[in-house]
CSV table of C-alpha atoms in Angstrom, one decimal:
chain,number,residue,atom,x,y,z
A,600,UNK,CA,149.2,39.6,57.8
A,601,UNK,CA,149.0,43.0,59.4
A,602,UNK,CA,147.2,44.6,56.8
A,603,UNK,CA,144.7,41.7,56.7
A,604,UNK,CA,144.0,42.3,60.3
A,605,UNK,CA,143.6,45.9,59.9
A,606,UNK,CA,140.8,45.6,57.4
A,607,UNK,CA,139.1,43.1,59.4
A,608,UNK,CA,138.8,45.4,62.4
A,609,UNK,CA,137.6,48.2,59.9
A,610,UNK,CA,135.0,46.1,58.6
A,611,UNK,CA,134.0,44.9,61.9
A,612,UNK,CA,133.6,48.7,63.1
A,613,UNK,CA,131.6,49.5,60.0
A,614,UNK,CA,129.3,46.5,60.7
A,615,UNK,CA,128.5,47.7,64.4
A,616,UNK,CA,128.1,51.2,63.3
A,617,UNK,CA,125.3,50.0,60.8
A,618,UNK,CA,123.8,47.8,63.3
A,619,UNK,CA,123.4,50.7,65.8
A,620,UNK,CA,122.7,53.3,63.2
A,621,UNK,CA,120.2,51.6,60.8
A,622,UNK,CA,119.2,48.1,62.0
A,623,UNK,CA,118.3,48.8,65.5
A,624,UNK,CA,116.1,51.9,64.9
A,625,UNK,CA,114.0,49.9,62.4
A,626,UNK,CA,113.8,47.2,64.8
A,627,UNK,CA,112.4,49.4,67.5
A,628,UNK,CA,110.2,51.1,65.1
A,629,UNK,CA,108.5,47.9,64.1
A,630,UNK,CA,108.1,46.8,67.8
A,631,UNK,CA,106.3,50.0,68.6
A,632,UNK,CA,103.9,49.9,65.8
A,633,UNK,CA,103.0,46.2,66.6
A,634,UNK,CA,102.8,46.9,70.3
A,635,UNK,CA,99.3,45.7,71.8
A,636,UNK,CA,97.5,47.5,74.5
A,637,UNK,CA,97.2,44.9,77.3
A,638,UNK,CA,93.4,43.9,77.9
A,639,UNK,CA,91.7,46.0,80.4
A,640,UNK,CA,93.5,49.2,79.8
A,641,UNK,CA,92.5,52.1,77.7
A,642,UNK,CA,94.9,54.5,75.7
A,643,UNK,CA,94.3,57.9,77.3
A,644,UNK,CA,93.2,60.3,74.9
A,645,UNK,CA,92.6,64.2,75.4
A,646,UNK,CA,89.1,65.0,76.1
A,647,UNK,CA,87.4,67.7,73.9
A,648,UNK,CA,85.9,70.3,75.4
A,649,UNK,CA,82.2,70.2,75.3
A,650,UNK,CA,80.6,73.4,74.0
A,651,UNK,CA,77.3,74.4,75.4
A,652,UNK,CA,74.8,77.1,74.5
A,653,UNK,CA,73.3,78.9,77.3
A,654,UNK,CA,69.7,80.0,77.3
A,655,UNK,CA,70.6,83.6,77.0
A,656,UNK,CA,72.8,82.4,73.8
A,657,UNK,CA,69.9,80.7,72.3
A,658,UNK,CA,67.5,83.7,72.8
A,659,UNK,CA,70.3,86.0,71.0
A,660,UNK,CA,70.4,84.0,67.7
A,661,UNK,CA,69.7,86.0,64.7
A,662,UNK,CA,67.0,83.7,63.3
A,663,UNK,CA,64.4,81.3,65.0
A,664,UNK,CA,61.5,79.3,64.0
A,665,UNK,CA,58.3,80.1,66.1
A,666,UNK,CA,56.2,77.7,64.4
A,667,UNK,CA,54.9,75.8,61.2
A,668,UNK,CA,52.1,76.3,58.6
A,669,UNK,CA,49.5,73.7,57.9
A,670,UNK,CA,51.8,72.5,55.4
A,671,UNK,CA,54.6,72.3,57.5
A,672,UNK,CA,56.5,75.3,56.1
A,673,UNK,CA,58.7,77.3,58.8
A,674,UNK,CA,57.3,80.6,60.3
A,675,UNK,CA,60.6,82.3,60.8
A,676,UNK,CA,61.5,85.4,62.9
A,677,UNK,CA,64.6,87.3,62.6
A,678,UNK,CA,66.3,89.2,65.5
A,679,UNK,CA,68.3,92.6,65.3
A,680,UNK,CA,69.6,94.3,68.2
A,681,UNK,CA,70.1,93.1,72.1
A,682,UNK,CA,68.3,95.2,74.0
A,683,UNK,CA,65.9,93.9,76.5
A,684,UNK,CA,62.6,95.3,75.1
A,685,UNK,CA,61.4,93.9,72.0
A,686,UNK,CA,59.3,95.4,69.3
A,687,UNK,CA,57.7,93.1,67.0
A,688,UNK,CA,57.4,93.6,63.2
A,689,UNK,CA,54.9,91.2,61.2
A,690,UNK,CA,54.1,90.9,57.4
A,691,UNK,CA,52.3,88.7,55.2
A,692,UNK,CA,49.5,87.6,57.3
A,693,UNK,CA,47.4,87.6,54.3
A,694,UNK,CA,50.3,85.5,52.3
A,695,UNK,CA,50.1,86.1,48.5
A,696,UNK,CA,47.1,88.3,48.6
A,697,UNK,CA,49.3,90.9,50.4
A,698,UNK,CA,52.9,90.2,49.3
A,699,UNK,CA,53.8,93.3,49.0
A,700,UNK,CA,53.9,93.6,52.7
A,701,UNK,CA,56.3,90.7,52.5
A,702,UNK,CA,58.5,92.4,50.6
A,703,UNK,CA,58.2,95.2,52.5
A,704,UNK,CA,59.4,93.6,55.7
A,705,UNK,CA,62.3,91.8,53.7
A,706,UNK,CA,63.6,95.3,53.0
A,707,UNK,CA,63.1,96.3,56.4
A,708,UNK,CA,65.2,93.1,57.5
A,709,UNK,CA,68.1,94.3,55.1
A,710,UNK,CA,68.0,97.9,56.1
A,711,UNK,CA,68.3,96.8,59.7
A,712,UNK,CA,71.2,94.5,59.0
A,713,UNK,CA,73.2,97.2,57.1
A,714,UNK,CA,72.3,100.2,59.5
A,715,UNK,CA,72.7,98.1,63.1
A,716,UNK,CA,73.1,101.6,64.9
A,717,UNK,CA,69.5,102.4,63.9
A,718,UNK,CA,68.1,100.2,66.8
A,719,UNK,CA,68.6,101.8,70.2
A,720,UNK,CA,70.8,100.0,72.9
A,721,UNK,CA,67.7,99.2,74.8
A,722,UNK,CA,65.8,97.5,72.0
A,723,UNK,CA,65.6,94.4,70.3
A,724,UNK,CA,63.5,94.3,66.9
A,725,UNK,CA,62.0,91.1,65.7
A,726,UNK,CA,60.4,90.6,62.3
A,727,UNK,CA,58.1,88.0,60.8
A,728,UNK,CA,58.3,88.9,57.5
A,729,UNK,CA,55.6,86.1,56.4
A,730,UNK,CA,53.0,84.7,58.9
A,731,UNK,CA,51.1,82.7,56.2
A,732,UNK,CA,53.7,81.0,54.1
A,733,UNK,CA,51.2,78.5,52.4
A,734,UNK,CA,49.2,81.2,51.3
A,735,UNK,CA,52.4,83.1,50.0
A,736,UNK,CA,53.8,80.0,48.0
A,737,UNK,CA,50.4,79.6,46.1
A,738,UNK,CA,50.8,83.2,44.5
A,739,UNK,CA,54.7,83.7,44.1
A,740,UNK,CA,56.0,79.8,44.2
A,741,UNK,CA,57.8,80.2,47.2
A,742,UNK,CA,57.5,80.6,51.3
A,743,UNK,CA,60.3,83.0,51.4
A,744,UNK,CA,62.1,85.7,49.6
A,745,UNK,CA,61.0,86.3,45.9
A,746,UNK,CA,61.0,89.3,43.4
A,747,UNK,CA,57.9,91.1,42.0
A,748,UNK,CA,58.2,89.0,38.7
A,749,UNK,CA,57.4,85.8,40.7
A,750,UNK,CA,53.6,87.0,41.5
A,751,UNK,CA,51.0,85.5,39.6
A,752,UNK,CA,49.0,87.4,37.5
A,753,UNK,CA,45.8,85.8,38.1
A,754,UNK,CA,43.5,87.7,40.4
A,755,UNK,CA,42.0,84.3,41.6
A,756,UNK,CA,45.2,83.0,42.5
A,757,UNK,CA,45.9,86.1,44.4
A,758,UNK,CA,42.6,86.1,46.3
A,759,UNK,CA,43.1,82.3,47.3
A,760,UNK,CA,46.7,83.2,48.6
A,761,UNK,CA,44.8,85.2,51.2
A,762,UNK,CA,43.9,82.1,53.1
A,763,UNK,CA,45.9,79.4,54.8
A,764,UNK,CA,46.0,75.6,53.3
A,765,UNK,CA,43.0,75.1,55.4
A,766,UNK,CA,41.1,77.9,53.7
A,767,UNK,CA,41.2,79.9,56.7
A,768,UNK,CA,41.5,83.7,57.0
A,769,UNK,CA,44.2,83.7,59.7
A,770,UNK,CA,43.5,87.5,60.5
A,771,UNK,CA,40.0,86.1,61.6
A,772,UNK,CA,41.2,83.3,64.0
A,773,UNK,CA,42.5,85.4,67.1
A,774,UNK,CA,40.7,85.6,70.5
A,775,UNK,CA,39.2,88.9,70.0
A,776,UNK,CA,35.5,88.8,69.1
A,777,UNK,CA,36.1,85.7,67.2
A,778,UNK,CA,33.3,84.1,65.2
A,779,UNK,CA,33.4,80.8,63.0
A,780,UNK,CA,32.2,82.9,59.9
A,781,UNK,CA,34.0,86.2,59.3
A,782,UNK,CA,33.7,89.1,56.9
A,783,UNK,CA,36.3,90.1,54.5
A,784,UNK,CA,34.9,93.2,52.5
A,785,UNK,CA,31.6,91.7,51.2
A,786,UNK,CA,32.5,88.1,51.4
A,787,UNK,CA,31.9,85.6,54.1
A,788,UNK,CA,35.2,83.9,55.1
A,789,UNK,CA,36.2,81.1,57.6
A,790,UNK,CA,37.6,81.9,61.0
A,791,UNK,CA,38.5,78.5,61.8
A,792,UNK,CA,36.8,75.9,64.2
A,793,UNK,CA,37.9,77.9,67.4
A,794,UNK,CA,40.1,80.6,68.2
A,795,UNK,CA,43.6,79.8,67.5
A,796,UNK,CA,42.6,76.6,65.6
A,797,UNK,CA,45.3,77.4,62.9
A,798,UNK,CA,49.1,76.9,63.3
A,799,UNK,CA,49.7,80.2,62.3
A,800,UNK,CA,47.9,81.8,64.6
A,801,UNK,CA,48.8,79.8,67.6
A,802,UNK,CA,52.8,80.4,66.7
A,803,UNK,CA,52.5,84.1,66.9
A,804,UNK,CA,50.3,83.9,70.1
A,805,UNK,CA,52.9,81.3,71.6
A,806,UNK,CA,55.8,83.9,70.7
A,807,UNK,CA,53.9,86.8,72.2
A,808,UNK,CA,53.0,85.3,75.3
A,809,UNK,CA,56.5,84.0,75.7
A,810,UNK,CA,58.4,87.2,74.9
A,811,UNK,CA,56.1,89.9,75.7
A,812,UNK,CA,56.9,92.6,73.1
A,813,UNK,CA,56.5,96.2,74.2
A,814,UNK,CA,54.8,96.9,70.7
A,815,UNK,CA,53.7,95.5,67.7
A,816,UNK,CA,53.5,96.7,64.2
A,817,UNK,CA,51.8,94.7,61.2
A,818,UNK,CA,51.5,95.5,57.8
A,819,UNK,CA,48.6,94.8,55.6
A,820,UNK,CA,47.2,96.2,52.2
A,821,UNK,CA,45.4,98.1,50.9
A,822,UNK,CA,43.7,101.2,52.5
A,823,UNK,CA,46.6,103.8,53.0
A,824,UNK,CA,46.2,104.2,56.7
A,825,UNK,CA,47.7,103.7,60.4
A,826,UNK,CA,45.1,101.9,62.3
A,827,UNK,CA,44.8,101.6,66.3
A,828,UNK,CA,44.1,98.2,67.9
A,829,UNK,CA,41.2,97.9,70.4
A,830,UNK,CA,38.9,95.0,71.5
A,831,UNK,CA,35.5,94.9,72.3
A,832,UNK,CA,35.3,98.5,71.8
A,833,UNK,CA,37.5,99.1,74.9
A,834,UNK,CA,39.2,102.4,75.2
A,835,UNK,CA,42.3,102.6,72.8
A,836,UNK,CA,45.8,102.0,75.0
A,837,UNK,CA,47.5,105.5,75.5
A,838,UNK,CA,50.7,103.7,73.9
A,839,UNK,CA,48.9,102.3,70.9
A,840,UNK,CA,47.5,105.9,70.4
A,841,UNK,CA,50.8,107.4,70.6
A,842,UNK,CA,52.6,105.1,68.4
A,843,UNK,CA,49.8,105.3,65.8
A,844,UNK,CA,50.1,109.2,65.8
A,845,UNK,CA,54.0,108.9,65.6
A,846,UNK,CA,54.1,106.6,62.8
A,847,UNK,CA,51.5,108.6,61.0
A,848,UNK,CA,53.0,111.8,61.3
A,849,UNK,CA,56.4,110.5,60.1
A,850,UNK,CA,55.0,108.4,57.3
A,851,UNK,CA,52.3,110.5,56.1
A,852,UNK,CA,49.5,108.0,56.4
A,853,UNK,CA,46.3,109.1,57.8
A,854,UNK,CA,45.7,107.9,61.5
A,855,UNK,CA,42.6,106.1,62.4
A,856,UNK,CA,41.3,105.1,65.7
A,857,UNK,CA,39.2,102.0,64.4
A,858,UNK,CA,38.8,100.1,61.2
A,859,UNK,CA,35.4,101.2,60.0
A,860,UNK,CA,35.1,99.8,56.6
A,861,UNK,CA,33.4,96.5,57.6
A,862,UNK,CA,33.1,94.4,60.7
A,863,UNK,CA,36.0,92.9,62.2
A,864,UNK,CA,36.3,89.5,64.0
A,865,UNK,CA,39.1,87.4,65.3
A,866,UNK,CA,41.8,90.1,64.3
A,867,UNK,CA,45.2,90.0,65.4
A,868,UNK,CA,46.2,93.5,66.4
A,869,UNK,CA,43.0,93.8,68.3
A,870,UNK,CA,44.0,90.4,70.1
A,871,UNK,CA,47.1,92.3,71.0
A,872,UNK,CA,45.1,95.2,72.4
A,873,UNK,CA,43.2,92.4,74.7
A,874,UNK,CA,46.5,91.4,75.9
A,875,UNK,CA,47.3,95.3,76.9
A,876,UNK,CA,50.1,95.1,74.2
A,877,UNK,CA,50.2,98.2,72.1
A,878,UNK,CA,49.8,97.3,68.5
A,879,UNK,CA,49.1,99.1,65.3
A,880,UNK,CA,48.3,98.0,61.6
A,881,UNK,CA,49.7,99.8,58.8
A,882,UNK,CA,47.9,99.3,55.8
A,883,UNK,CA,49.7,100.2,52.5
A,884,UNK,CA,47.8,102.1,49.9
A,885,UNK,CA,47.7,99.6,47.3
A,886,UNK,CA,48.4,95.7,46.6
A,887,UNK,CA,51.5,96.3,44.7
A,888,UNK,CA,53.9,99.1,46.0
A,889,UNK,CA,55.8,98.9,49.4
A,890,UNK,CA,55.9,102.7,50.0
A,891,UNK,CA,59.3,102.2,51.2
A,892,UNK,CA,60.2,106.0,52.2
A,893,UNK,CA,57.0,106.5,53.8
A,894,UNK,CA,57.2,103.4,56.0
A,895,UNK,CA,61.2,103.8,56.8
A,896,UNK,CA,60.2,107.1,58.1
A,897,UNK,CA,57.7,105.5,60.4
A,898,UNK,CA,59.8,102.9,61.5
A,899,UNK,CA,62.8,105.4,62.6
A,900,UNK,CA,60.4,107.8,64.4
A,901,UNK,CA,59.1,104.5,66.2
A,902,UNK,CA,62.3,103.4,67.2
A,903,UNK,CA,63.5,106.8,68.2
A,904,UNK,CA,60.2,107.0,70.6
A,905,UNK,CA,61.3,103.8,72.4
A,906,UNK,CA,65.0,105.0,72.7
A,907,UNK,CA,63.9,107.5,75.3
């Protein structure tokens, strides 16, 4: 009898232990899972911090979109360095007709990215490699990076790439001695319905008016020289003359005070001169080469000039 009693006590102890160790925890867990939040109350969640981008941070982006072409392609600007003074480089105003200027500006971008110490601490360099993406796409099949093997072999196609999708010569659409019908070599070309009628020229106008660069260098082809800017035959800005001579001496290109091969109207760098912005146009010697060593030397000398 005593043994039976002991066995019953042991069983009872084991049962109690199992209740507290197994059954009760499971029951509590189930209750917690099925718990309903009372009406009118909200479970408190940890708020995530809102990341705001200041105007200063937006301006320091390495890539921005300055506008759109007639066909809606992006006109992009790339930024290097963080100085307060901005120098603007522009390529591809004549799209696929001067495709080599686009290749040159992309190589400049790659070099600046790989050699950031080339840019003085007080300078920011902005590069717009393709001002006429519609015209470039006609000739190389892309509005951005491409290789020389992508260039059409047809001269007719290349000439068509000089103009935007409205068949306007963008470099005749600026507000300096503008004419509705301009001249290119011995050919009449459209200067648009009015100055800045084209979205491409309006894009760079708006960018320049907002950012106020201290100097502009634009590449074109093909005459093999560095050309100063002026509007209405006004006196060349002293700083324009200075950077023209600096770039020419370093690169080996001859320097010219004016473009006299044929009449210019609505020209971009001359519009810069009208707005008192020092600007030069560097014309490559051919429509095929980028003359990298010459232009790199000119760029380095120009940046050194503005580091002072």
